Short mmCIF file of C-alpha atoms (C1' of nucleotides) in Angstrom, two decimals:
data_model
loop_
_atom_site.label_atom_id
_atom_site.label_comp_id
_atom_site.label_asym_id
_atom_site.label_seq_id
_atom_site.Cartn_x
_atom_site.Cartn_y
_atom_site.Cartn_z
CA UNK A 282 -13.48 55.82 7.00
CA UNK A 283 -17.18 55.94 7.68
CA UNK A 284 -19.52 57.52 5.18
CA UNK A 285 -22.14 59.92 6.40
CA UNK A 286 -24.86 60.59 3.92
CA UNK A 287 -26.64 63.88 3.79
CA UNK A 288 -30.30 63.67 4.53
CA UNK A 289 -31.74 65.32 1.43
CA UNK A 290 -32.55 62.84 -1.33
CA UNK A 291 -31.34 65.08 -4.08
CA UNK A 292 -29.40 64.54 -7.24
CA UNK A 293 -26.04 65.02 -5.57
CA UNK A 294 -26.80 62.26 -3.14
CA UNK A 295 -27.94 59.92 -5.85
CA UNK A 296 -24.77 60.60 -7.80
CA UNK A 297 -22.53 59.86 -4.82
CA UNK A 298 -24.65 56.94 -3.66
CA UNK A 299 -22.68 53.70 -3.13
CA UNK A 300 -22.50 51.34 -6.10
CA UNK A 301 -25.15 48.65 -6.06
CA UNK A 302 -24.09 45.11 -5.33
CA UNK A 303 -25.05 42.05 -7.35
CA UNK A 304 -24.19 38.35 -7.32
CA UNK A 305 -23.69 36.34 -10.50
CA UNK A 306 -22.66 32.76 -11.13
CA UNK A 307 -20.85 30.92 -13.87
CA UNK A 308 -22.25 27.39 -13.79
CA UNK A 309 -20.32 24.59 -15.44
CA UNK A 310 -21.66 21.15 -16.30
CA UNK A 311 -20.56 18.40 -18.62
CA UNK A 312 -23.09 17.32 -21.20
CA UNK A 313 -22.67 14.98 -24.13
CA UNK A 314 -21.75 16.74 -27.34
CA UNK A 315 -24.39 16.50 -30.08
CA UNK A 316 -21.89 15.16 -32.57
CA UNK A 317 -19.36 12.94 -30.89
CA UNK A 318 -21.37 12.10 -27.79
CA UNK A 319 -18.31 12.72 -25.66
CA UNK A 320 -18.76 15.08 -22.74
CA UNK A 321 -18.12 18.77 -23.31
CA UNK A 322 -18.34 21.87 -21.13
CA UNK A 323 -21.63 23.77 -21.00
CA UNK A 324 -22.94 26.76 -19.10
CA UNK A 325 -26.51 28.05 -18.68
CA UNK A 326 -27.33 31.65 -19.59
CA UNK A 327 -30.46 33.72 -19.10
CA UNK A 328 -31.94 36.16 -21.55
CA UNK A 329 -32.17 39.81 -20.51
CA UNK A 330 -35.77 40.93 -20.43
CA UNK A 331 -35.00 44.57 -19.64
CA UNK A 332 -32.65 47.28 -20.70
CA UNK A 333 -29.73 47.52 -20.68
CA UNK A 334 -28.73 44.77 -23.13
CA UNK A 335 -32.36 43.65 -23.47
CA UNK A 336 -32.55 40.44 -25.51
CA UNK A 337 -28.91 39.47 -25.02
CA UNK A 338 -27.75 36.48 -23.03
CA UNK A 339 -26.21 37.03 -19.60
CA UNK A 340 -24.99 35.14 -16.57
CA UNK A 341 -27.64 34.25 -14.03
CA UNK A 342 -27.55 36.74 -11.20
CA UNK A 343 -29.41 39.08 -8.95
CA UNK A 344 -29.12 41.41 -6.02
CA UNK A 345 -27.67 40.47 -2.68
CA UNK A 346 -30.41 40.44 -0.09
CA UNK A 347 -29.85 41.64 3.39
CA UNK A 348 -30.10 38.35 5.24
CA UNK A 349 -27.89 36.02 3.21
CA UNK A 350 -24.17 35.52 2.87
CA UNK A 351 -22.48 35.92 -0.49
CA UNK A 352 -22.25 32.18 -0.98
CA UNK A 353 -25.88 31.67 0.00
CA UNK A 354 -26.92 34.33 -2.47
CA UNK A 355 -25.02 32.54 -5.23
CA UNK A 356 -26.61 29.23 -4.22
CA UNK A 357 -30.11 30.66 -4.19
CA UNK A 358 -29.52 32.31 -7.52
CA UNK A 359 -28.39 29.09 -9.05
CA UNK A 360 -31.43 27.32 -7.66
CA UNK A 361 -33.84 29.96 -8.90
CA UNK A 362 -32.58 30.24 -12.44
CA UNK A 363 -31.67 26.66 -13.24
CA UNK A 364 -33.22 24.60 -10.47
CA UNK A 365 -29.81 23.13 -9.76
CA UNK A 366 -27.90 22.41 -6.57
CA UNK A 367 -24.15 22.77 -7.10
CA UNK A 368 -21.65 20.12 -6.07
CA UNK A 369 -18.97 22.78 -5.89
CA UNK A 370 -19.21 26.53 -5.39
CA UNK A 371 -16.37 29.01 -5.12
CA UNK A 372 -15.95 32.73 -5.35
CA UNK A 373 -14.41 33.83 -8.63
CA UNK A 374 -13.82 37.56 -8.48
CA UNK A 375 -15.42 40.90 -7.71
CA UNK A 376 -15.91 42.91 -10.88
CA UNK A 377 -16.22 46.63 -10.27
CA UNK A 378 -15.19 48.54 -13.37
CA UNK A 379 -16.79 51.95 -13.77
CA UNK A 380 -18.68 51.31 -16.97
CA UNK A 381 -19.82 47.74 -16.67
CA UNK A 382 -23.42 48.81 -16.85
CA UNK A 383 -24.36 51.89 -18.83
CA UNK A 384 -27.19 52.96 -16.54
CA UNK A 385 -25.70 52.71 -13.05
CA UNK A 386 -22.60 51.67 -11.18
CA UNK A 387 -22.78 47.98 -10.32
CA UNK A 388 -20.25 45.83 -8.48
CA UNK A 389 -20.77 42.13 -9.19
CA UNK A 390 -19.36 39.46 -6.96
CA UNK A 391 -19.17 36.44 -9.21
CA UNK A 392 -19.13 32.79 -8.16
CA UNK A 393 -18.43 29.72 -10.22
CA UNK A 394 -20.09 26.37 -9.71
CA UNK A 395 -19.88 22.78 -10.87
CA UNK A 396 -22.96 20.62 -11.17
CA UNK A 397 -23.15 16.91 -11.78
CA UNK A 398 -24.51 15.63 -15.07
CA UNK A 399 -27.45 13.87 -13.41
CA UNK A 400 -28.49 17.28 -12.08
CA UNK A 401 -27.66 19.06 -15.29
CA UNK A 402 -29.93 16.77 -17.25
CA UNK A 403 -32.88 17.78 -15.09
CA UNK A 404 -32.05 21.47 -15.37
CA UNK A 405 -34.74 23.90 -16.31
CA UNK A 406 -34.48 24.99 -19.88
CA UNK A 407 -36.87 27.47 -21.40
CA UNK A 408 -37.25 30.38 -23.74
CA UNK A 409 -35.18 32.46 -21.35
CA UNK A 410 -32.76 29.91 -19.92
CA UNK A 411 -30.55 27.95 -22.32
CA UNK A 412 -27.32 25.99 -22.11
CA UNK A 413 -24.38 26.98 -24.32
CA UNK A 414 -21.06 25.32 -24.98
CA UNK A 415 -18.61 27.20 -22.79
CA UNK A 416 -16.36 28.01 -25.73
CA UNK A 417 -19.19 29.25 -27.95
CA UNK A 418 -21.31 31.65 -25.95
CA UNK A 419 -21.47 34.46 -28.51
CA UNK A 420 -21.75 38.10 -27.47
CA UNK A 421 -23.02 38.46 -23.95
CA UNK A 422 -24.43 41.37 -21.99
CA UNK A 423 -22.23 43.64 -19.85
CA UNK A 424 -18.68 42.37 -19.37
CA UNK A 425 -19.91 38.80 -19.11
CA UNK A 426 -17.69 37.50 -21.90
CA UNK A 427 -14.62 38.50 -19.92
CA UNK A 428 -16.12 36.91 -16.82
CA UNK A 429 -16.79 33.62 -18.58
CA UNK A 430 -13.26 33.62 -20.00
CA UNK A 431 -11.79 34.18 -16.58
CA UNK A 432 -13.97 31.49 -15.02
CA UNK A 433 -12.81 29.05 -17.69
CA UNK A 434 -9.21 29.94 -16.96
CA UNK A 435 -9.74 29.32 -13.26
CA UNK A 436 -11.53 26.04 -13.84
CA UNK A 437 -8.67 24.77 -16.02
CA UNK A 438 -6.15 25.89 -13.45
CA UNK A 439 -7.93 24.24 -10.55
CA UNK A 440 -8.34 21.08 -12.54
CA UNK A 441 -4.66 20.92 -13.40
CA UNK A 442 -3.53 21.50 -9.81
CA UNK A 443 -6.32 20.92 -7.30
CA UNK A 444 -8.66 17.98 -7.08
CA UNK A 445 -11.79 19.45 -8.56
CA UNK A 446 -12.70 17.06 -11.37
CA UNK A 447 -14.64 14.70 -9.12
CA UNK A 448 -17.33 17.30 -8.50
CA UNK A 449 -18.41 16.80 -12.09
CA UNK A 450 -18.99 13.13 -11.36
CA UNK A 451 -21.13 11.00 -9.09
CA UNK A 452 -19.94 9.16 -6.01
CA UNK A 453 -18.51 6.24 -7.97
CA UNK A 454 -16.64 6.63 -11.21
CA UNK A 455 -14.16 4.93 -13.48
CA UNK A 456 -10.76 6.35 -14.29
CA UNK A 457 -11.88 6.73 -17.90
CA UNK A 458 -14.67 9.01 -16.73
CA UNK A 459 -12.22 11.15 -14.82
CA UNK A 460 -10.06 11.30 -17.89
CA UNK A 461 -13.03 12.39 -19.98
CA UNK A 462 -13.56 15.28 -17.55
CA UNK A 463 -9.97 16.36 -17.94
CA UNK A 464 -10.08 16.02 -21.70
CA UNK A 465 -13.29 18.01 -21.96
CA UNK A 466 -12.11 20.86 -19.75
CA UNK A 467 -8.51 21.07 -20.94
CA UNK A 468 -9.57 20.31 -24.50
CA UNK A 469 -6.82 17.87 -25.30
CA UNK A 470 -6.26 14.13 -25.35
CA UNK A 471 -4.48 12.47 -22.45
CA UNK A 472 -2.62 9.19 -22.43
CA UNK A 473 -4.80 6.70 -20.55
CA UNK A 474 -1.95 4.78 -18.95
CA UNK A 475 -0.06 7.84 -17.70
CA UNK A 476 -3.27 9.46 -16.53
CA UNK A 477 -4.12 6.34 -14.56
CA UNK A 478 -0.75 6.37 -12.89
CA UNK A 479 -1.15 9.95 -11.74
CA UNK A 480 -4.70 9.66 -10.47
CA UNK A 481 -4.20 6.40 -8.63
CA UNK A 482 -1.13 7.83 -6.92
CA UNK A 483 -3.14 10.61 -5.24
CA UNK A 484 -4.18 9.59 -1.74
CA UNK A 485 -7.68 11.09 -2.07
CA UNK A 486 -8.65 8.45 -4.61
CA UNK A 487 -9.90 5.19 -3.19
CA UNK A 488 -10.16 1.95 -5.10
CA UNK A 489 -13.45 0.12 -4.52
CA UNK A 490 -14.01 -3.58 -5.10
CA UNK A 491 -16.77 -2.81 -7.56
CA UNK A 492 -16.64 -2.84 -11.33
CA UNK A 493 -18.82 -1.06 -13.83
CA UNK A 494 -20.74 -3.76 -15.66
CA UNK A 495 -22.64 -3.59 -18.92
CA UNK A 496 -20.01 -1.89 -21.04
CA UNK A 497 -18.85 -3.17 -24.38
CA UNK A 498 -15.35 -4.02 -23.22
CA UNK A 499 -13.29 -5.01 -20.23
CA UNK A 500 -15.21 -3.83 -17.14
CA UNK A 501 -13.39 -0.95 -15.45
CA UNK A 502 -12.93 -0.73 -11.71
CA UNK A 503 -14.96 1.88 -9.82
CA UNK A 504 -13.22 4.47 -7.65
CA UNK A 505 -14.33 6.91 -4.98
CA UNK A 506 -13.13 10.39 -4.04
CA UNK A 507 -12.49 10.89 -0.34
CA UNK A 508 -11.12 14.44 -0.34
CA UNK A 509 -12.71 17.73 0.56
CA UNK A 510 -12.86 20.81 -1.62
CA UNK A 511 -11.82 23.89 0.03
CA UNK A 512 -9.23 26.39 0.82
CA UNK A 513 -10.96 29.69 0.29
CA UNK A 514 -12.21 31.55 3.34
CA UNK A 515 -15.86 30.52 2.99
CA UNK A 516 -15.05 26.83 3.00
CA UNK A 517 -12.18 26.74 5.42
CA UNK A 518 -13.69 25.22 8.51
CA UNK A 519 -15.67 22.57 6.65
CA UNK A 520 -14.47 19.30 8.18
CA UNK B 889 -30.96 42.26 -12.01
CA UNK B 890 -31.75 45.94 -11.61
CA UNK B 891 -32.60 47.09 -8.13
CA UNK B 892 -35.23 49.76 -7.70
CA UNK B 893 -35.41 51.41 -4.33
CA UNK B 894 -38.61 52.73 -2.85
CA UNK B 895 -38.61 56.39 -2.11
CA UNK B 896 -39.68 56.45 1.53
CA UNK B 897 -36.75 56.41 3.91
CA UNK B 898 -38.42 54.33 6.59
CA UNK B 899 -37.27 51.57 8.86
CA UNK B 900 -38.32 48.79 6.52
CA UNK B 901 -36.20 50.23 3.79
CA UNK B 902 -33.23 50.66 6.02
CA UNK B 903 -33.52 47.07 7.10
CA UNK B 904 -33.68 45.79 3.52
CA UNK B 905 -31.17 48.32 2.26
CA UNK B 906 -28.26 46.82 0.34
CA UNK B 907 -25.15 45.99 2.35
CA UNK B 908 -22.57 48.75 2.33
CA UNK B 909 -19.42 48.20 0.35
CA UNK B 910 -15.92 48.81 1.61
CA UNK B 911 -12.39 48.29 0.30
CA UNK B 912 -9.56 47.09 2.51
CA UNK B 913 -5.96 46.23 1.77
CA UNK B 914 -3.40 43.89 3.26
CA UNK B 915 -0.03 45.53 2.61
CA UNK B 916 3.12 43.45 2.80
CA UNK B 917 6.64 44.76 3.02
CA UNK B 918 9.96 43.32 4.06
CA UNK B 919 11.74 45.13 6.87
CA UNK B 920 14.83 44.11 8.78
CA UNK B 921 14.07 42.21 11.95
CA UNK B 922 15.06 44.00 15.16
CA UNK B 923 17.06 41.02 16.34
CA UNK B 924 18.71 39.25 13.46
CA UNK B 925 18.61 42.11 10.99
CA UNK B 926 17.42 39.68 8.33
CA UNK B 927 14.32 40.73 6.40
CA UNK B 928 10.94 39.67 7.76
CA UNK B 929 7.35 40.22 6.66
CA UNK B 930 5.51 43.24 8.05
CA UNK B 931 2.09 44.78 7.50
CA UNK B 932 0.75 48.20 8.51
CA UNK B 933 -2.43 48.43 10.58
CA UNK B 934 -4.54 51.38 11.62
CA UNK B 935 -6.15 51.93 14.99
CA UNK B 936 -9.95 52.13 15.09
CA UNK B 937 -11.01 55.50 16.41
CA UNK B 938 -14.73 54.69 16.51
CA UNK B 939 -17.03 51.91 17.53
CA UNK B 940 -17.27 49.10 16.70
CA UNK B 941 -13.94 47.70 17.88
CA UNK B 942 -12.75 51.15 18.95
CA UNK B 943 -9.10 51.05 19.96
CA UNK B 944 -8.31 47.77 18.20
CA UNK B 945 -6.04 47.48 15.20
CA UNK B 946 -7.56 46.93 11.77
CA UNK B 947 -6.65 46.73 8.11
CA UNK B 948 -6.51 50.05 6.29
CA UNK B 949 -9.72 50.54 4.38
CA UNK B 950 -12.58 52.77 3.49
CA UNK B 951 -15.65 53.15 1.37
CA UNK B 952 -15.74 52.75 -2.39
CA UNK B 953 -16.44 56.09 -3.94
CA UNK B 954 -18.63 56.43 -6.97
CA UNK B 955 -16.01 57.45 -9.51
CA UNK B 956 -13.22 54.94 -8.94
CA UNK B 957 -12.64 51.34 -9.84
CA UNK B 958 -12.06 48.76 -7.12
CA UNK B 959 -8.35 48.70 -7.78
CA UNK B 960 -8.12 52.47 -7.79
CA UNK B 961 -9.94 52.57 -4.48
CA UNK B 962 -7.44 50.14 -3.00
CA UNK B 963 -4.56 52.19 -4.37
CA UNK B 964 -5.93 55.45 -3.02
CA UNK B 965 -6.54 53.82 0.32
CA UNK B 966 -3.01 52.60 0.51
CA UNK B 967 -1.71 56.02 -0.38
CA UNK B 968 -3.89 57.76 2.18
CA UNK B 969 -3.15 55.56 5.16
CA UNK B 970 0.52 54.77 4.62
CA UNK B 971 1.70 57.18 1.94
CA UNK B 972 2.90 54.21 -0.09
CA UNK B 973 2.65 53.33 -3.76
CA UNK B 974 2.44 49.56 -4.24
CA UNK B 975 4.67 47.68 -6.66
CA UNK B 976 2.08 44.95 -6.84
CA UNK B 977 -1.65 45.01 -6.19
CA UNK B 978 -4.12 42.16 -6.58
CA UNK B 979 -7.62 41.42 -5.45
CA UNK B 980 -7.73 38.93 -2.59
CA UNK B 981 -11.35 38.10 -1.86
CA UNK B 982 -14.77 39.59 -1.19
CA UNK B 983 -15.77 39.01 2.42
CA UNK B 984 -19.50 39.17 2.98
CA UNK B 985 -20.45 37.17 6.05
CA UNK B 986 -23.59 38.31 7.84
CA UNK B 987 -22.02 39.28 11.12
CA UNK B 988 -18.68 40.74 10.18
CA UNK B 989 -19.65 44.05 11.69
CA UNK B 990 -22.02 44.14 14.65
CA UNK B 991 -23.70 47.40 13.69
CA UNK B 992 -24.45 47.01 10.00
CA UNK B 993 -24.01 44.63 7.10
CA UNK B 994 -20.74 45.33 5.33
CA UNK B 995 -19.23 43.59 2.31
CA UNK B 996 -15.49 44.18 2.08
CA UNK B 997 -13.58 43.68 -1.13
CA UNK B 998 -10.04 43.12 0.04
CA UNK B 999 -6.86 43.66 -1.96
CA UNK B 1000 -3.32 42.70 -1.12
CA UNK B 1001 -0.25 44.67 -2.03
CA UNK B 1002 3.52 44.45 -2.02
CA UNK B 1003 5.69 47.48 -1.47
CA UNK B 1004 9.42 47.80 -1.89
CA UNK B 1005 11.60 48.31 1.18
CA UNK B 1006 12.80 51.71 -0.01
CA UNK B 1007 9.16 52.80 0.02
CA UNK B 1008 8.38 50.98 3.22
CA UNK B 1009 11.18 52.79 5.03
CA UNK B 1010 9.55 56.13 4.20
CA UNK B 1011 6.12 54.94 5.23
CA UNK B 1012 4.06 57.06 7.56
CA UNK B 1013 4.04 55.73 11.05
CA UNK B 1014 2.14 57.40 13.83
CA UNK B 1015 0.04 56.88 16.91
CA UNK B 1016 -2.66 55.37 14.70
CA UNK B 1017 -0.65 53.68 11.96
CA UNK B 1018 1.90 51.06 12.96
CA UNK B 1019 3.71 48.19 11.31
CA UNK B 1020 3.41 44.69 12.75
CA UNK B 1021 5.17 41.45 11.95
CA UNK B 1022 2.73 39.56 9.75
CA UNK B 1023 2.78 36.51 12.01
CA UNK B 1024 2.27 38.51 15.22
CA UNK B 1025 -0.60 40.89 14.66
CA UNK B 1026 -2.54 40.10 17.83
CA UNK B 1027 -6.32 40.36 17.96
CA UNK B 1028 -7.68 42.53 15.21
CA UNK B 1029 -11.05 44.19 14.66
CA UNK B 1030 -13.85 42.50 12.70
CA UNK B 1031 -12.75 39.33 10.83
CA UNK B 1032 -9.44 40.88 9.97
CA UNK B 1033 -7.39 38.09 11.54
CA UNK B 1034 -8.93 35.62 9.09
CA UNK B 1035 -8.30 38.05 6.25
CA UNK B 1036 -4.63 38.47 7.15
CA UNK B 1037 -4.25 34.70 7.42
CA UNK B 1038 -5.78 34.19 4.03
CA UNK B 1039 -3.62 36.94 2.48
CA UNK B 1040 -0.54 35.28 3.93
CA UNK B 1041 -1.60 31.97 2.47
CA UNK B 1042 -2.08 33.55 -0.94
CA UNK B 1043 1.23 35.37 -0.78
CA UNK B 1044 3.07 32.15 0.03
CA UNK B 1045 1.25 30.34 -2.75
CA UNK B 1046 2.00 32.99 -5.34
CA UNK B 1047 5.60 33.09 -4.27
CA UNK B 1048 6.01 29.34 -4.59
CA UNK B 1049 4.40 29.21 -8.03
CA UNK B 1050 4.23 32.59 -9.71
CA UNK B 1051 6.99 35.16 -10.04
CA UNK B 1052 6.03 37.61 -7.37
CA UNK B 1053 9.13 37.89 -5.21
CA UNK B 1054 10.74 40.57 -7.37
CA UNK B 1055 8.08 43.11 -6.44
CA UNK B 1056 9.59 43.20 -2.98
CA UNK B 1057 12.91 44.24 -4.50
CA UNK B 1058 14.27 47.08 -6.58
CA UNK B 1059 15.17 46.94 -10.25
CA UNK B 1060 18.52 45.26 -9.67
CA UNK B 1061 19.10 42.57 -7.12
CA UNK B 1062 21.38 39.71 -6.20
CA UNK B 1063 20.25 36.11 -6.02
CA UNK B 1064 20.93 36.16 -2.28
CA UNK B 1065 18.41 38.99 -1.93
CA UNK B 1066 15.80 36.98 -3.81
CA UNK B 1067 16.53 34.06 -1.56
CA UNK B 1068 16.08 36.25 1.50
CA UNK B 1069 12.63 37.17 0.23
CA UNK B 1070 11.70 33.52 -0.13
CA UNK B 1071 13.11 32.64 3.25
CA UNK B 1072 11.26 35.49 4.96
CA UNK B 1073 7.91 34.72 3.36
CA UNK B 1074 8.05 30.94 3.48
CA UNK B 1075 9.79 31.04 6.85
CA UNK B 1076 12.35 28.37 6.15
CA UNK B 1077 15.95 28.14 5.01
CA UNK B 1078 16.71 27.35 1.40
CA UNK B 1079 19.84 25.84 -0.05
CA UNK B 1080 21.70 28.65 -1.84
CA UNK B 1081 23.05 26.49 -4.65
CA UNK B 1082 19.77 24.80 -5.49
CA UNK B 1083 17.89 28.06 -5.23
CA UNK B 1084 20.31 29.67 -7.64
CA UNK B 1085 19.78 26.87 -10.13
CA UNK B 1086 16.03 27.31 -10.06
CA UNK B 1087 15.95 31.09 -10.32
CA UNK B 1088 18.54 31.36 -13.06
CA UNK B 1089 16.66 28.78 -15.12
CA UNK B 1090 13.53 30.93 -15.31
CA UNK B 1091 13.49 32.96 -18.51
CA UNK B 1092 12.14 36.11 -16.81
CA UNK B 1093 15.42 36.56 -14.94
CA UNK B 1094 18.13 38.40 -16.80
CA UNK B 1095 21.80 38.39 -15.86
CA UNK B 1096 23.38 41.81 -15.96
CA UNK B 1097 27.10 42.49 -16.31
CA UNK B 1098 27.09 44.42 -13.06
CA UNK B 1099 28.20 43.27 -9.65
CA UNK B 1100 27.24 44.56 -6.25
CA UNK B 1101 30.35 46.16 -4.82
CA UNK B 1102 31.15 47.10 -1.27
CA UNK B 1103 30.16 43.88 0.45
CA UNK B 1104 32.39 42.02 2.83
CA UNK B 1105 32.91 39.04 0.55
CA UNK B 1106 32.93 37.96 -3.06
CA UNK B 1107 30.84 40.48 -5.02
CA UNK B 1108 27.59 38.93 -6.28
CA UNK B 1109 26.28 39.47 -9.77
CA UNK B 1110 23.23 41.70 -10.19
CA UNK B 1111 20.12 40.42 -11.96
CA UNK B 1112 17.01 42.02 -13.41
CA UNK B 1113 13.41 40.85 -13.63
CA UNK B 1114 11.85 41.20 -17.08
CA UNK B 1115 8.44 39.61 -16.51
CA UNK B 1116 5.04 41.16 -15.98
CA UNK B 1117 2.69 40.45 -13.07
CA UNK B 1118 -0.70 39.62 -14.00
CA UNK B 1119 -3.36 37.21 -14.81
CA UNK B 1120 -6.39 38.42 -12.94
CA UNK B 1121 -9.07 40.33 -14.82
CA UNK B 1122 -7.94 43.80 -13.74
CA UNK B 1123 -4.41 43.33 -15.02
CA UNK B 1124 -5.02 41.23 -18.08
CA UNK B 1125 -4.41 43.63 -20.92
CA UNK B 1126 -1.34 45.20 -19.37
CA UNK B 1127 1.37 44.73 -22.02
"C1'" DA C 1030 -16.51 -21.68 -30.91
"C1'" DT C 1031 -13.30 -18.78 -32.66
"C1'" DT C 1032 -11.61 -14.45 -33.95
"C1'" DA C 1033 -11.29 -9.51 -34.33
"C1'" DG C 1034 -11.73 -5.25 -31.97
"C1'" DT C 1035 -11.61 -2.33 -27.98
"C1'" DT C 1036 -10.68 -0.84 -23.44
"C1'" DT C 1037 -8.40 -1.66 -19.05
"C1'" DT C 1038 -4.37 -2.36 -16.62
"C1'" DG C 1039 0.46 -3.01 -15.73
"C1'" DG C 1040 4.89 -2.21 -17.26
"C1'" DT C 1041 9.60 -0.17 -19.46
"C1'" DC C 1042 12.67 3.56 -20.83
"C1'" DA C 1043 14.70 8.07 -21.53
"C1'" DA C 1044 14.51 12.83 -20.21
"C1'" DT C 1045 13.83 16.12 -16.76
"C1'" DG C 1046 13.67 18.23 -12.24
"C1'" DT C 1047 14.94 18.26 -7.24
"C1'" DG C 1048 17.24 17.86 -2.71
"C1'" DA C 1049 21.64 16.92 -0.43
"C1'" DC C 1050 26.12 17.71 -0.82
"C1'" DT C 1051 31.05 19.00 -2.53
"C1'" DT C 1052 34.33 22.01 -4.52
"C1'" DT C 1053 36.46 26.05 -6.35
"C1'" DA C 1054 36.55 31.18 -6.98
"C1'" DA C 1055 36.73 35.74 -5.17
"C1'" DC C 1056 36.67 38.88 -1.94
"C1'" DT C 1057 37.54 41.18 3.12
"C1'" DA C 1058 39.58 41.50 7.54
"C1'" DA C 1059 42.84 40.16 10.75
"C1'" DT D 319 49.85 35.92 4.22
"C1'" DT D 320 46.15 33.57 6.12
"C1'" DA D 321 41.61 32.68 7.93
"C1'" DG D 322 36.82 33.38 7.16
"C1'" DT D 323 32.85 34.08 4.31
"C1'" DT D 324 29.96 34.23 0.40
"C1'" DA D 325 29.34 33.32 -4.73
"C1'" DA D 326 29.12 30.11 -8.15
"C1'" DA D 327 29.54 25.71 -10.45
"C1'" DG D 328 29.10 20.90 -10.39
"C1'" DT D 329 27.98 15.81 -8.81
"C1'" DC D 330 24.93 12.20 -7.43
"C1'" DA D 331 20.78 9.66 -6.03
"C1'" DC D 332 16.00 9.83 -6.37
"C1'" DA D 333 11.30 11.00 -7.96
"C1'" DT D 334 8.28 12.45 -11.69
"C1'" DT D 335 6.77 12.59 -16.44
"C1'" DG D 336 5.83 11.70 -21.31
"C1'" DA D 337 6.12 8.27 -24.94
"C1'" DC D 338 5.51 3.83 -25.81
"C1'" DC D 339 4.63 -1.43 -25.36
"C1'" DA D 340 2.04 -5.50 -24.05
"C1'" DA D 341 -0.97 -8.51 -21.61
"C1'" DA D 342 -5.71 -9.08 -19.65
"C1'" DA D 343 -10.65 -9.03 -20.07
"C1'" DC D 344 -14.53 -8.24 -22.11
"C1'" DT D 345 -18.11 -7.85 -26.47
"C1'" DA D 346 -19.52 -8.41 -31.09
"C1'" DA D 347 -19.03 -10.37 -35.41
"C1'" DT D 348 -17.93 -14.42 -38.14
#
DNA sequence: ATTAGTTTTGGTCAATGTGACTTTAACTAA
DNA sequence: TTAGTTAAAGTCACATTGACCAAAACTAAT
């Protein structure tokens, strides 16, 4: 059960060396569509500046350093590449196929994150960091297309069952804003009246006395989310 | 994204060396309870023969070798420690806390598996490999208690939503057997009539013309499961 | 000032699913 | 032949959901 490495740094050792370990993150944010102005799902990608896949777009990521937990590594990574602090962060999956990278064996532990639009608007964007619509990312480096697809599947799942949508929004929000989140992620229209009934019946949603003023129509009431995210091992003891 | 190691094997390098990577597996099987004879959930554990945690029970596991995928490593591991071939195998979580192991930094990618009772009956059992009831494992090595708890939570979740129960059973089964699986895993009684209505309404369950003979009472009809497991990345393209 | 247009909010109705319960069928063992 | 047990089918009240309707509350245009 315990590996003992031979002392000589020869080819045989290098060949049987343990796979290297990397952390990557799929970061989701809602941004207004260019056309309709309604919110749509976007993710930031970084351009590869080295081989392999030099020039292609890839998920932000990097090695796991010795002194940080997996979640901290994902957080730091997110901060370094986009300048963003996530409002939600959860482990997605460990990808460890043999031929993910042509040069060496790499195991990537991938996280997915949600950031709020106020943050996302401030996000660094440059020659080498650009936001893409989540459903139109083109051909990515490594197996990152499969990873993005899986992350999207998980996000949709969590949205449909868990109470995740509020991490896309600020502290106060209208029910129409929540509905826009659902419509953007699930990519279909929802009946406003039925949606209202469902959301208001969940105990984690609190009605405030405030209303959002300045709109063109009847001022909607503001709500607040009082729940907590987590059930995966990293977030379990969070009170 | 590409790590380059310095050549000198000194202390500084060892300290900043990447965490080592291990694979562990939580293996579930149903075995008849000593008392009631009704099926209950069991998992096999192995005794630590080295420090740290020498003498304590731990999940079966080992290093990831260079030439095998994560899932293959979990499969091999399972085969080596218990002699079992799983009927279901899925990634659980990557555990990477800083102080999981007192001696060195270890990241464990943990899988969970279901094995059929025919297999489980043949399973190797020895001084250093023993089966425990899943809810009475005692104090385990490392963070393995938390891992077992989380695996149990996932199993119960998958059972309640997905169609996972049939992997505990053989090709043909009665509805009462399926119900026993649910009752053992969820640890509560279910109404036979209502349970029947639910199971028979799922399209993946096929009624056969056969009946189970030899019982003490009215012979129950045999059913067959026609669905496929998976939705996580490793199992996606399985037809 | 009035009206048209839009969104918010509250409501009805039919269809569906679920838990609690009853009843009949089919078999074994006494 | 009868008692006991499980299998299987059905009934009923209740909750949830999707489709739809209508009033309330506001702005912008006339």
